[in-house]
Coordinates of C-alpha atoms in Angstrom, one line a residue:
Chain A
M276 CA 39.3 -147.4 51.8
A277 CA 39.0 -144.6 49.2
G278 CA 40.9 -143.5 46.8
I279 CA 41.0 -143.6 43.6
I280 CA 40.8 -145.5 40.5
S281 CA 42.6 -144.7 37.7
P282 CA 41.9 -146.5 34.1
S283 CA 45.4 -147.5 34.2
M284 CA 45.4 -149.6 37.9
P285 CA 44.6 -153.5 37.8
V286 CA 41.8 -154.7 39.7
F287 CA 40.5 -158.4 40.8
I288 CA 38.0 -159.3 39.8
I289 CA 35.6 -161.2 42.2
E290 CA 32.6 -163.5 40.3
N291 CA 29.6 -164.4 42.6
R292 CA 29.3 -167.6 40.9
A293 CA 25.8 -168.3 42.2
H294 CA 24.6 -165.2 40.8
G295 CA 26.1 -164.3 38.3
N296 CA 27.2 -161.2 38.9
R297 CA 31.1 -159.7 39.4
S298 CA 33.2 -157.1 41.5
Y299 CA 36.2 -155.4 41.1
V300 CA 38.9 -153.8 43.3
T301 CA 42.1 -152.9 43.2
M302 CA 45.0 -154.0 45.0
N303 CA 46.0 -153.3 48.4
E304 CA 49.1 -151.0 49.3
G305 CA 49.9 -151.8 52.1
L306 CA 49.4 -148.8 55.5
G307 CA 50.6 -145.4 55.8
K308 CA 51.0 -143.5 53.8
V309 CA 48.9 -144.6 51.0
L310 CA 46.4 -143.3 48.4
R311 CA 43.5 -144.7 49.3
M312 CA 44.3 -142.3 52.5
G313 CA 45.0 -139.2 50.6
A314 CA 48.1 -138.9 50.3
F315 CA 50.1 -138.2 46.6
G316 CA 53.4 -137.9 47.2
P317 CA 56.0 -139.6 45.1
E318 CA 56.5 -142.5 47.1
V319 CA 53.1 -143.3 46.8
I320 CA 53.2 -142.6 42.9
E321 CA 56.5 -144.8 42.8
H322 CA 55.2 -147.3 45.0
L323 CA 51.1 -147.4 42.7
K324 CA 53.8 -147.7 39.5
W325 CA 55.6 -150.8 41.3
M326 CA 52.0 -152.9 42.1
E327 CA 51.2 -152.3 38.1
G328 CA 54.9 -153.0 36.8
T329 CA 55.4 -156.1 38.9
L330 CA 52.9 -157.3 41.2
Y331 CA 49.8 -156.9 39.1
P332 CA 52.0 -159.3 36.3
V333 CA 52.7 -161.7 38.4
L334 CA 49.7 -162.2 40.3
K335 CA 47.7 -161.9 37.2
G336 CA 49.3 -164.7 35.4
A337 CA 49.3 -166.9 39.0
I338 CA 45.3 -166.3 39.1
E339 CA 45.4 -167.2 34.9
H340 CA 47.1 -170.5 35.8
A341 CA 45.2 -171.2 39.0
V342 CA 41.6 -170.5 37.1
A343 CA 42.9 -173.1 33.5
R344 CA 43.3 -175.8 36.4
G345 CA 40.1 -174.8 38.5
E346 CA 42.2 -173.4 41.7
E347 CA 40.9 -170.5 41.4
P348 CA 40.6 -168.7 44.7
D349 CA 37.8 -169.2 47.0
V350 CA 37.4 -166.1 48.9
K351 CA 34.1 -166.8 50.3
N352 CA 35.6 -170.1 52.1
M353 CA 38.9 -167.9 53.1
I354 CA 37.1 -165.6 55.1
A355 CA 35.3 -168.5 56.8
Q356 CA 38.5 -169.8 57.5
A357 CA 40.1 -166.6 58.5
L358 CA 37.0 -165.8 61.2
H359 CA 38.6 -169.2 63.1
M360 CA 42.4 -167.3 62.5
G361 CA 41.4 -164.4 64.4
D362 CA 40.2 -161.9 61.1
E363 CA 37.5 -160.2 61.5
L364 CA 37.9 -158.7 57.9
H365 CA 38.6 -155.1 58.4
N366 CA 41.1 -154.2 60.3
R367 CA 42.7 -157.6 61.1
N368 CA 43.4 -159.4 57.9
K369 CA 46.4 -161.1 58.5
A370 CA 44.8 -164.9 58.8
G371 CA 43.2 -164.0 55.2
S372 CA 46.0 -163.1 53.7
S373 CA 48.2 -165.6 55.2
L374 CA 46.0 -168.1 53.5
F375 CA 45.6 -166.2 49.9
L376 CA 49.2 -166.8 50.1
R377 CA 49.7 -170.1 50.4
A378 CA 47.2 -170.7 48.1
I379 CA 48.6 -168.9 45.3
A380 CA 52.3 -169.0 45.3
P381 CA 52.7 -172.2 43.8
H382 CA 51.2 -171.1 40.6
M383 CA 52.8 -167.6 41.2
V384 CA 56.4 -170.6 40.7
E385 CA 54.8 -171.9 37.7
T386 CA 54.3 -168.9 35.9
C387 CA 57.0 -165.8 36.9
K388 CA 60.5 -167.0 35.8
D389 CA 61.6 -163.9 37.7
S390 CA 63.4 -164.8 40.7
A391 CA 63.9 -161.3 41.9
K392 CA 59.9 -160.4 41.1
L393 CA 58.5 -164.0 42.6
A394 CA 60.9 -162.6 45.9
E395 CA 59.6 -158.8 45.7
V396 CA 55.8 -159.6 45.2
L397 CA 56.3 -162.0 48.1
R398 CA 58.1 -159.9 50.4
F399 CA 55.7 -157.7 49.5
L400 CA 52.7 -159.5 49.9
D401 CA 54.3 -160.8 53.8
K402 CA 54.5 -157.7 54.4
T403 CA 51.1 -156.6 53.8
D404 CA 48.6 -158.3 56.0
H405 CA 45.9 -156.9 54.9
F406 CA 46.2 -157.4 51.2
F407 CA 43.9 -159.9 52.0
L408 CA 40.9 -157.0 53.1
N409 CA 40.2 -155.7 49.2
L410 CA 39.3 -159.0 48.0
A411 CA 37.0 -159.5 51.1
M412 CA 35.4 -156.5 49.9
A413 CA 34.9 -157.2 46.8
A414 CA 33.6 -160.4 47.6
G415 CA 31.3 -158.7 49.8
K416 CA 30.0 -156.8 47.0
A417 CA 29.5 -159.0 44.8
S418 CA 27.1 -161.2 47.2
L419 CA 25.2 -158.1 48.5
D420 CA 24.7 -156.5 44.6
A421 CA 23.1 -159.9 44.2
A422 CA 20.6 -159.3 47.4
A423 CA 19.8 -155.8 46.5
G424 CA 16.0 -155.2 44.2
V425 CA 14.3 -157.6 47.0
E426 CA 10.5 -156.2 46.9
G427 CA 9.7 -155.5 50.5
S428 CA 12.9 -155.8 51.7
S429 CA 13.8 -153.8 54.6
M430 CA 18.1 -155.0 54.3
A431 CA 20.6 -152.5 53.9
T432 CA 22.5 -153.5 50.5
V433 CA 24.7 -150.8 50.6
M434 CA 27.1 -148.4 53.1
A435 CA 29.6 -146.2 52.3
R436 CA 31.0 -142.4 53.5
N437 CA 32.5 -140.2 51.4
G438 CA 34.4 -138.0 53.9
T439 CA 31.7 -135.6 54.7
E440 CA 28.4 -137.6 54.4
F441 CA 27.5 -141.3 55.2
G442 CA 25.2 -143.2 52.7
L443 CA 22.6 -146.6 52.4
Q444 CA 20.9 -148.1 49.9
V445 CA 18.0 -150.6 50.7
S446 CA 17.5 -153.9 48.9
G447 CA 13.6 -152.7 48.3
L448 CA 13.5 -148.9 48.1
G449 CA 15.7 -149.2 44.7
D450 CA 19.0 -147.2 43.7
R451 CA 18.0 -144.3 46.3
W452 CA 20.4 -143.0 48.6
F453 CA 20.1 -142.3 52.8
T454 CA 22.7 -139.6 53.6
C455 CA 23.4 -137.9 56.5
Q456 CA 26.7 -136.0 57.8
A457 CA 29.4 -138.6 58.4
A458 CA 30.5 -139.0 61.7
L459 CA 33.9 -138.2 63.1
P460 CA 35.6 -141.3 64.3
E461 CA 37.3 -141.5 67.3
V462 CA 39.8 -143.8 67.0
L463 CA 43.2 -145.3 68.3
L464 CA 45.9 -142.9 66.5
F465 CA 49.3 -143.1 65.3
P466 CA 52.2 -142.2 67.0
G467 CA 52.4 -137.8 65.9
F468 CA 48.7 -137.1 65.0
T469 CA 46.4 -135.7 67.6
R470 CA 42.1 -136.2 67.5
E471 CA 42.2 -132.7 65.2
D472 CA 44.0 -134.3 62.2
T473 CA 41.2 -137.1 62.0
N474 CA 39.1 -136.2 59.0
R475 CA 35.7 -136.8 58.5
D476 CA 34.9 -140.9 58.3
I477 CA 36.0 -142.3 55.0
G478 CA 35.7 -145.1 52.7
D479 CA 33.3 -147.5 50.8
S480 CA 35.3 -150.7 53.3
A481 CA 31.9 -149.9 55.0
I482 CA 30.3 -153.3 52.5
M483 CA 32.6 -155.5 55.0
E484 CA 29.9 -154.5 58.1
T485 CA 26.8 -154.4 55.5
Y486 CA 28.0 -158.1 55.0
G487 CA 28.2 -159.2 58.1
V488 CA 31.7 -159.0 59.3
G489 CA 34.2 -156.3 60.5
G490 CA 32.8 -154.9 63.4
F491 CA 30.1 -157.2 63.5
A492 CA 32.6 -160.2 63.7
L493 CA 34.7 -158.5 65.9
A494 CA 34.2 -161.3 68.4
A495 CA 35.8 -163.9 67.1
A496 CA 39.5 -161.3 66.9
P497 CA 39.6 -160.5 70.6
A498 CA 43.7 -159.5 69.5
I499 CA 42.3 -156.4 67.2
V500 CA 42.4 -154.8 69.9
Q501 CA 46.0 -153.7 70.5
F502 CA 44.9 -152.0 67.2
I503 CA 41.8 -150.5 67.5
G504 CA 41.8 -150.2 71.2
G505 CA 39.4 -151.5 74.3
T506 CA 39.5 -154.7 75.5
P507 CA 38.3 -158.5 74.2
K508 CA 35.5 -158.2 76.3
D509 CA 34.2 -155.0 73.9
A510 CA 34.7 -156.7 70.9
V511 CA 32.7 -159.5 72.2
N512 CA 29.4 -157.1 72.8
Y513 CA 29.5 -155.2 69.9
T514 CA 28.8 -158.7 67.6
M515 CA 26.3 -159.5 70.0
E516 CA 24.7 -156.1 69.8
M517 CA 24.9 -156.4 66.5
Y518 CA 22.6 -159.2 66.4
E519 CA 19.6 -156.9 67.3
I520 CA 19.9 -155.5 64.0
T521 CA 20.8 -158.2 61.6
T522 CA 18.4 -159.8 59.6
G523 CA 20.0 -163.6 60.1
E524 CA 23.2 -165.6 60.9
N525 CA 25.3 -166.4 58.5
S526 CA 25.5 -170.2 57.5
M527 CA 28.8 -169.5 56.3
F528 CA 30.8 -167.6 58.6
S529 CA 31.0 -168.5 62.3
I530 CA 32.2 -167.1 65.3
P531 CA 34.4 -170.3 67.1
A532 CA 34.3 -168.1 70.4
L533 CA 30.5 -167.8 70.5
N534 CA 30.4 -171.8 70.1
F535 CA 30.3 -171.5 66.6
R536 CA 27.1 -169.1 66.0
G537 CA 26.8 -167.5 62.6
T538 CA 28.4 -163.7 62.4
P539 CA 25.0 -161.4 62.3
T540 CA 24.6 -160.5 58.8
G541 CA 21.7 -158.3 56.8
I542 CA 20.8 -155.1 58.6
D543 CA 17.0 -154.3 58.8
V544 CA 17.0 -150.7 58.7
L545 CA 13.9 -150.6 60.3
K546 CA 15.3 -153.1 63.6
V547 CA 18.3 -149.6 63.7
V548 CA 15.1 -147.5 63.9
E549 CA 13.5 -149.2 66.6
T550 CA 16.1 -150.1 69.0
G551 CA 18.4 -147.3 67.9
I552 CA 21.4 -149.1 68.1
T553 CA 23.5 -148.4 64.7
P554 CA 26.5 -150.7 62.7
V555 CA 29.2 -150.2 64.2
L556 CA 32.3 -150.5 61.6
D557 CA 35.9 -151.0 62.1
T558 CA 37.6 -147.8 60.5
G559 CA 40.8 -146.5 59.4
A560 CA 40.6 -142.5 59.8
A561 CA 42.4 -140.4 57.4
H562 CA 44.1 -137.1 57.8
K563 CA 41.9 -134.2 57.2
E564 CA 45.0 -132.5 54.9
P565 CA 45.4 -134.0 51.7
G566 CA 48.6 -135.8 50.9
L567 CA 49.3 -137.3 54.6
G568 CA 47.5 -140.7 54.7
Q569 CA 46.7 -142.8 57.9
V570 CA 46.4 -141.0 61.2
G571 CA 44.9 -144.4 63.2
A572 CA 42.4 -146.8 63.1
G573 CA 39.2 -148.0 65.2
I574 CA 35.9 -148.5 66.3
V575 CA 32.7 -146.0 64.7
R576 CA 29.2 -145.8 65.0
M577 CA 27.0 -145.0 61.6
P578 CA 25.5 -141.9 62.3
M579 CA 21.1 -142.8 62.7
E580 CA 20.1 -139.9 61.1
A581 CA 20.0 -141.9 57.4
F582 CA 18.7 -145.2 59.1
V583 CA 15.4 -142.9 59.8
K584 CA 15.3 -141.5 56.6
A585 CA 15.5 -144.8 54.9
A586 CA 13.0 -146.3 57.2
E587 CA 10.4 -142.9 56.7
A588 CA 10.6 -144.3 52.7
F589 CA 10.7 -147.9 53.6
A590 CA 6.8 -147.2 55.7
D591 CA 6.0 -144.9 53.1
R592 CA 6.3 -147.4 50.2
Y593 CA 5.2 -149.9 51.9
L594 CA 3.8 -149.3 54.7
G595 CA 0.6 -146.9 53.8
D596 CA -2.4 -147.0 54.4
Chain B
M144 CA 54.4 -187.6 68.6
A145 CA 56.6 -189.8 68.1
G146 CA 58.5 -191.6 65.1
I147 CA 62.2 -192.9 64.0
I148 CA 64.8 -190.2 62.8
S149 CA 67.0 -192.8 61.5
P150 CA 70.7 -191.0 60.4
S151 CA 70.1 -189.7 56.6
M152 CA 66.5 -187.8 57.6
P153 CA 67.1 -184.5 57.3
V154 CA 66.5 -181.8 60.7
F155 CA 65.8 -178.8 61.6
I156 CA 68.1 -177.3 63.8
I157 CA 66.8 -174.2 66.4
E158 CA 68.9 -172.7 68.7
N159 CA 68.2 -170.7 71.4
R160 CA 70.4 -167.6 71.2
A161 CA 69.8 -166.5 75.2
H162 CA 71.6 -170.0 76.0
G163 CA 73.4 -171.0 73.3
N164 CA 72.3 -174.3 73.2
R165 CA 70.1 -176.5 70.1
S166 CA 67.5 -178.9 69.1
Y167 CA 66.5 -180.7 66.1
V168 CA 63.6 -182.1 64.9
T169 CA 62.3 -183.8 62.0
M170 CA 60.7 -182.4 59.2
N171 CA 56.6 -182.6 59.4
E172 CA 55.3 -185.5 57.3
G173 CA 50.8 -184.3 56.9
L174 CA 48.6 -185.8 58.6
G175 CA 47.2 -190.1 58.4
K176 CA 49.2 -192.3 57.5
V177 CA 52.9 -190.7 58.2
L178 CA 55.6 -192.8 60.1
R179 CA 55.6 -191.0 62.6
M180 CA 51.5 -192.3 64.2
G181 CA 53.7 -195.9 63.0
A182 CA 52.6 -196.1 59.9
F183 CA 55.5 -197.3 57.4
G184 CA 54.0 -198.9 53.8
P185 CA 55.3 -198.2 50.0
E186 CA 53.2 -194.7 49.7
V187 CA 55.0 -193.8 53.6
I188 CA 58.6 -194.2 52.5
E189 CA 58.1 -192.8 49.1
H190 CA 56.5 -189.4 50.7
L191 CA 59.6 -189.6 53.2
K192 CA 62.3 -189.9 50.1
W193 CA 60.2 -187.0 48.3
M194 CA 61.2 -184.8 51.7
E195 CA 64.7 -186.2 51.7
G196 CA 65.1 -185.6 47.9
T197 CA 63.1 -182.2 47.1
L198 CA 61.1 -180.8 50.3
Y199 CA 64.7 -180.8 52.2
P200 CA 66.9 -179.2 49.7
V201 CA 64.7 -176.4 48.7
L202 CA 64.4 -175.1 52.4
K203 CA 67.5 -176.0 53.2
G204 CA 68.9 -173.6 50.5
A205 CA 65.8 -171.0 51.5
I206 CA 67.0 -171.3 55.2
E207 CA 71.1 -170.7 54.9
H208 CA 69.3 -168.4 52.2
A209 CA 67.2 -166.2 54.6
V210 CA 70.8 -166.7 57.6
A211 CA 73.1 -164.9 55.9
R212 CA 70.8 -162.4 55.1
G213 CA 70.1 -162.3 59.0
E214 CA 66.3 -163.2 58.2
E215 CA 66.5 -166.6 59.9
P216 CA 62.8 -167.6 61.2
D217 CA 62.1 -166.5 64.2
V218 CA 60.5 -169.3 65.6
K219 CA 59.4 -167.7 69.2
N220 CA 57.9 -164.5 67.4
M221 CA 55.8 -167.0 65.0
I222 CA 54.2 -169.3 67.9
A223 CA 53.5 -165.2 69.6
Q224 CA 51.9 -164.3 66.8
A225 CA 50.0 -168.1 65.9
L226 CA 48.6 -167.6 69.4
H227 CA 47.0 -164.4 68.4
M228 CA 45.6 -166.7 65.1
G229 CA 43.6 -169.4 66.8
D230 CA 46.9 -171.8 67.7
E231 CA 47.4 -173.6 70.0
L232 CA 50.1 -174.9 68.8
H233 CA 49.4 -178.8 68.9
N234 CA 46.6 -179.5 67.4
R235 CA 45.9 -176.7 65.4
N236 CA 49.1 -175.1 63.2
K237 CA 47.4 -172.9 60.6
A238 CA 48.8 -169.8 61.4
G239 CA 52.1 -171.0 62.5
S240 CA 52.4 -173.0 59.6
S241 CA 51.5 -169.8 57.2
L242 CA 53.6 -167.7 59.4
F243 CA 56.8 -169.9 58.6
L244 CA 55.3 -170.3 55.0
R245 CA 54.9 -166.3 54.6
A246 CA 58.9 -165.9 55.9
I247 CA 60.4 -168.2 54.1
A248 CA 58.6 -168.3 50.6
P249 CA 61.0 -164.7 49.1
H250 CA 63.8 -167.0 49.9
M251 CA 62.7 -170.2 48.5
V252 CA 62.7 -168.5 45.0
E253 CA 66.1 -167.1 45.5
T254 CA 67.6 -169.8 46.2
C255 CA 65.7 -172.6 43.8
K256 CA 65.2 -172.2 40.2
D257 CA 63.5 -175.6 39.8
S258 CA 59.9 -173.7 39.4
A259 CA 58.7 -177.4 39.7
K260 CA 60.4 -178.6 42.5
L261 CA 58.9 -175.2 44.0
A262 CA 55.6 -175.7 42.9
E263 CA 55.5 -179.0 44.6
V264 CA 56.9 -177.6 48.0
L265 CA 54.4 -175.1 48.3
R266 CA 51.4 -176.8 47.3
F267 CA 52.7 -179.5 50.0
L268 CA 53.8 -176.7 52.7
D269 CA 49.9 -175.3 51.6
K270 CA 47.9 -178.4 52.7
T271 CA 50.1 -179.7 56.0
D272 CA 48.8 -177.1 58.2
H273 CA 50.6 -178.9 60.7
F274 CA 54.3 -178.5 59.7
F275 CA 54.7 -175.2 61.8
L276 CA 54.6 -178.0 65.0
N277 CA 57.7 -179.6 64.4
L278 CA 59.8 -176.4 64.3
A279 CA 57.5 -175.5 67.6
M280 CA 57.9 -178.3 69.9
A281 CA 62.0 -177.9 68.8
A282 CA 61.5 -174.3 70.1
G283 CA 59.7 -175.3 73.3
K284 CA 62.6 -178.2 73.6
A285 CA 65.7 -175.3 73.4
S286 CA 64.1 -173.3 76.0
L287 CA 63.4 -175.6 78.6
D288 CA 66.8 -177.8 77.9
A289 CA 68.2 -174.2 79.4
A290 CA 66.0 -174.8 82.8
A291 CA 67.2 -177.9 83.5
G292 CA 69.7 -178.2 86.8
V293 CA 68.5 -175.6 88.3
E294 CA 69.1 -176.0 92.1
G295 CA 65.5 -176.3 94.3
S296 CA 63.3 -176.4 91.2
S297 CA 60.7 -178.1 91.1
M298 CA 59.6 -177.1 88.0
A299 CA 58.8 -180.3 84.7
T300 CA 61.4 -180.1 81.8
V301 CA 60.5 -182.9 80.3
M302 CA 57.1 -184.8 79.8
A303 CA 57.3 -187.8 77.5
R304 CA 54.4 -190.5 76.2
N305 CA 55.9 -194.2 74.1
G306 CA 53.4 -195.7 73.9
T307 CA 53.5 -197.9 77.4
E308 CA 54.8 -195.4 79.8
F309 CA 54.4 -191.9 80.9
G310 CA 57.6 -189.9 82.3
L311 CA 59.2 -186.9 83.1
Q312 CA 61.7 -185.0 84.4
V313 CA 62.4 -182.0 86.8
S314 CA 64.9 -179.4 87.3
G315 CA 66.3 -179.6 90.7
L316 CA 66.3 -183.5 90.5
G317 CA 69.0 -184.3 87.7
D318 CA 68.5 -187.0 84.7
R319 CA 66.1 -188.7 86.5
W320 CA 62.9 -190.0 84.8
F321 CA 59.6 -190.8 86.7
T322 CA 57.5 -192.9 85.3
C323 CA 54.4 -195.0 85.0
Q324 CA 51.9 -196.7 82.9
A325 CA 50.7 -194.3 79.8
A326 CA 47.0 -193.0 79.6
L327 CA 44.5 -194.5 77.0
P328 CA 43.5 -191.7 75.3
E329 CA 40.0 -190.6 74.9
V330 CA 40.1 -189.2 71.8
L331 CA 37.9 -187.7 68.7
L332 CA 38.5 -190.6 66.5
F333 CA 38.6 -190.4 62.3
P334 CA 35.7 -192.7 60.2
G335 CA 36.3 -196.6 60.3
F336 CA 38.2 -196.6 63.8
T337 CA 36.7 -197.4 67.4
R338 CA 38.4 -197.3 70.9
E339 CA 39.9 -200.3 70.7
D340 CA 41.9 -199.5 67.4
T341 CA 43.4 -196.8 69.8
N342 CA 47.1 -197.5 71.6
R343 CA 48.1 -196.0 74.8
D344 CA 49.3 -192.4 74.6
I345 CA 52.7 -191.5 72.6
G346 CA 54.5 -189.2 71.9
D347 CA 57.6 -186.6 72.5
S348 CA 55.3 -183.5 71.9
A349 CA 54.2 -183.4 74.7
I350 CA 57.0 -180.7 75.4
M351 CA 54.2 -178.3 74.0
E352 CA 52.4 -178.2 77.1
T353 CA 55.6 -178.7 79.1
Y354 CA 56.6 -175.9 77.4
G355 CA 53.3 -173.5 78.0
V356 CA 51.2 -173.7 74.7
G357 CA 49.6 -176.8 73.7
G358 CA 46.4 -178.0 76.2
F359 CA 47.4 -175.1 78.4
A360 CA 47.0 -172.4 75.4
L361 CA 43.6 -174.2 74.4
A362 CA 41.7 -171.3 75.6
A363 CA 43.6 -169.1 72.0
A364 CA 42.4 -172.4 69.7
P365 CA 38.5 -171.9 70.4
A366 CA 38.0 -173.6 66.6
I367 CA 40.2 -176.5 68.0
V368 CA 37.0 -177.6 69.1
Q369 CA 35.6 -179.3 65.2
F370 CA 39.4 -181.5 65.0
I371 CA 39.2 -182.5 68.9
G372 CA 35.9 -182.5 70.3
G373 CA 34.0 -180.6 73.5
T374 CA 33.0 -177.0 73.3
P375 CA 35.1 -173.2 73.1
K376 CA 33.7 -173.0 76.8
D377 CA 35.7 -176.6 77.6
A378 CA 38.9 -175.5 75.6
V379 CA 38.6 -172.1 77.9
N380 CA 37.9 -174.1 81.5
Y381 CA 41.2 -176.5 80.7
T382 CA 43.4 -173.1 80.0
M383 CA 41.9 -171.8 83.6
E384 CA 42.4 -175.5 85.3
M385 CA 46.2 -175.2 84.1
Y386 CA 47.3 -171.6 86.2
E387 CA 46.6 -173.5 88.9
I388 CA 49.5 -176.0 88.6
T389 CA 52.1 -173.5 87.0
T390 CA 54.8 -171.2 87.7
G391 CA 54.8 -168.7 86.3
E392 CA 52.4 -166.6 83.4
N393 CA 54.4 -166.4 79.9
S394 CA 56.0 -162.8 79.1
M395 CA 56.0 -164.0 75.5
F396 CA 52.9 -165.7 74.8
S397 CA 49.3 -164.3 75.7
I398 CA 45.9 -165.5 75.0
P399 CA 43.4 -162.5 73.2
A400 CA 40.4 -163.8 74.2
L401 CA 41.7 -163.9 78.2
N402 CA 42.3 -160.6 78.2
F403 CA 46.2 -161.4 76.6
R404 CA 46.3 -163.1 79.9
G405 CA 50.3 -164.7 79.6
T406 CA 49.7 -168.9 79.0
P407 CA 49.8 -171.0 82.4
T408 CA 53.7 -172.1 81.8
G409 CA 55.5 -174.3 84.4
I410 CA 54.6 -177.1 85.4
D411 CA 55.3 -177.5 89.3
V412 CA 55.3 -181.5 90.1
L413 CA 54.4 -180.3 94.2
K414 CA 50.6 -178.3 92.7
V415 CA 49.8 -180.7 90.4
V416 CA 49.9 -182.9 93.9
E417 CA 48.7 -180.5 95.9
T418 CA 45.8 -179.9 93.7
G419 CA 45.1 -183.3 92.3
I420 CA 44.8 -181.2 88.9
T421 CA 47.2 -183.6 86.0
P422 CA 48.3 -181.5 83.0
V423 CA 45.9 -181.7 79.8
L424 CA 47.7 -182.5 76.2
D425 CA 46.5 -182.6 73.4
T426 CA 46.9 -185.3 71.7
G427 CA 46.8 -187.6 67.9
A428 CA 46.0 -191.2 68.5
A429 CA 48.3 -193.8 66.7
H430 CA 46.4 -197.6 65.9
K431 CA 47.5 -200.2 68.6
E432 CA 48.4 -202.0 65.4
P433 CA 51.5 -201.1 63.6
G434 CA 51.4 -199.9 60.4
L435 CA 48.2 -198.4 60.6
G436 CA 48.6 -194.5 60.8
Q437 CA 46.4 -191.9 62.7
V438 CA 43.4 -193.1 64.4
G439 CA 41.9 -190.0 66.3
A440 CA 42.9 -186.6 67.8
G441 CA 41.6 -184.5 70.8
I442 CA 42.2 -184.2 74.9
V443 CA 44.5 -186.6 77.2
R444 CA 45.7 -186.0 81.3
M445 CA 48.9 -187.3 81.9
P446 CA 48.7 -189.9 84.8
M447 CA 48.8 -188.4 88.8
E448 CA 51.6 -191.7 89.5
A449 CA 54.3 -190.2 88.0
F450 CA 53.8 -187.2 89.3
V451 CA 53.8 -188.3 93.0
K452 CA 57.0 -190.3 92.3
A453 CA 58.5 -187.0 90.9
A454 CA 57.4 -184.7 94.4
E455 CA 58.5 -187.5 96.3
A456 CA 61.4 -187.4 95.1
F457 CA 61.4 -183.8 95.3
A458 CA 60.3 -184.1 99.5
D459 CA 63.2 -186.0 99.9
R460 CA 66.3 -184.6 98.3
Y461 CA 64.9 -180.8 99.8
L462 CA 62.2 -181.2 102.1
G463 CA 64.2 -183.9 104.3
D464 CA 64.4 -182.8 108.0

């Protein structure tokens, strides 16, 4: 989602082996009162300190050990497997988080000799079903960065929301942002919150849908509707609709229930404007008052205005007379 | 599946908390050349010795630690979760095995101080996607044993195959076995094997379908067709067909893709005979020559003859004039 990265915060480094570029991402804090949803009370800070002082050293040792043995976690492969295990990799990451724990646990016990710390870390990972989301977001970023700057391409390479505005970038249009007001998500609210508590759409997790998973892969994750509302049929319909606005079907990420069809991948801003269909995102909604954290989760449509601006700029640049 | 249990072999103990009865099951050896598929070469024995000398003590310590803290693995709950993560719990147990590892790993590091052994065990569990199957089979057995001996019930409480015969027991008909020749499974063969290598259907893993999962829950596991053949639509069709011969829909185990409908549960031998539909099982097929192990995996229909015998006995006992 959103949140602040301070200089002392540890990050994962994700490497795009094919193109040599890297991306970076913080560790997932879990759900509820967390910094990335705007909470900053003493318990949030205490938890961040635990992540820095305990979780990070254990994971760092394990990952370095795995890398040295040529057994570094293959995030792209884990995403592909998780899509066959009911994750869509945005609001449901239970399988991906399990696969990451399975892969890294042997290296953890081989590098950390403090069994109390190990147990703390394993318990945190066990209860944090969204832990893998951050790794998957960084994998999406590393893939999409390599798709930027392609002359003549109308594919979106970034979508993001900051709680006020929504913005996107297009591969063939350089670093220019196309922006408009962010949507107000109508999510399934956690107990104790009302519609009026909801802030406008926020976060750079929209990289998942830009990458072709998340809301675009909802058909892979029928169980998610217990968390975000709707029916399993709605989930299939969202994915089918996204094929209308994408440039291709993913060769690596497939959806078993759609007879292993590749996920709809690569949002074409021209198709968005032609069809009037805007991308669907799985989202978590933050409280509009600072300090209160997440209020719910659900589906949100990206606003059309930014796509129209991008398509107009694309026409000016490439389709001029 | 099948295989021998010798007096020195460790077993899991599964407790049916509601009824107080228990069941017992060996630890899963993995795929390929394994004892339960008829292989018995030196590498099979060596692996069994490793399971007895390393895997068992680590798991025993962890499980006893978990039980003492009131955190014993809840197998039924894990089955319910795994059905939402693409397992059907017979030929696909990847999610269940992941959930078990997640739950037990903290207790492992809190009780075993030998990090090399811990790493060996964690690596074995990571690569053994069917590890959870044995726990799930014992859970099915513990549930079904409690359903035995109900006066007037035509529900099957056991189905099993021994490589020659298929047999079943019926709740209202005591300990009597109704048997006939076992089916010859037409499975998706592993590379290097032919149809002629396949032995007749074997194993007591049919407890899974008797329990309402496995072949009966194929709609929950579309990705399984990569392992057993067919299409995801076939998987849905098998589950839909099984509703025709079962007494109810499971209140605990649901299938997201069928709008969270409960799995078809409780095979009614009278319905089997009335409809002509026999139970579908997910199965692993063994080589017909001893010592060679598993040759493939797929779908197999139970033969009708034993159901006819059971229905006739039921009519004699309860529907006499």
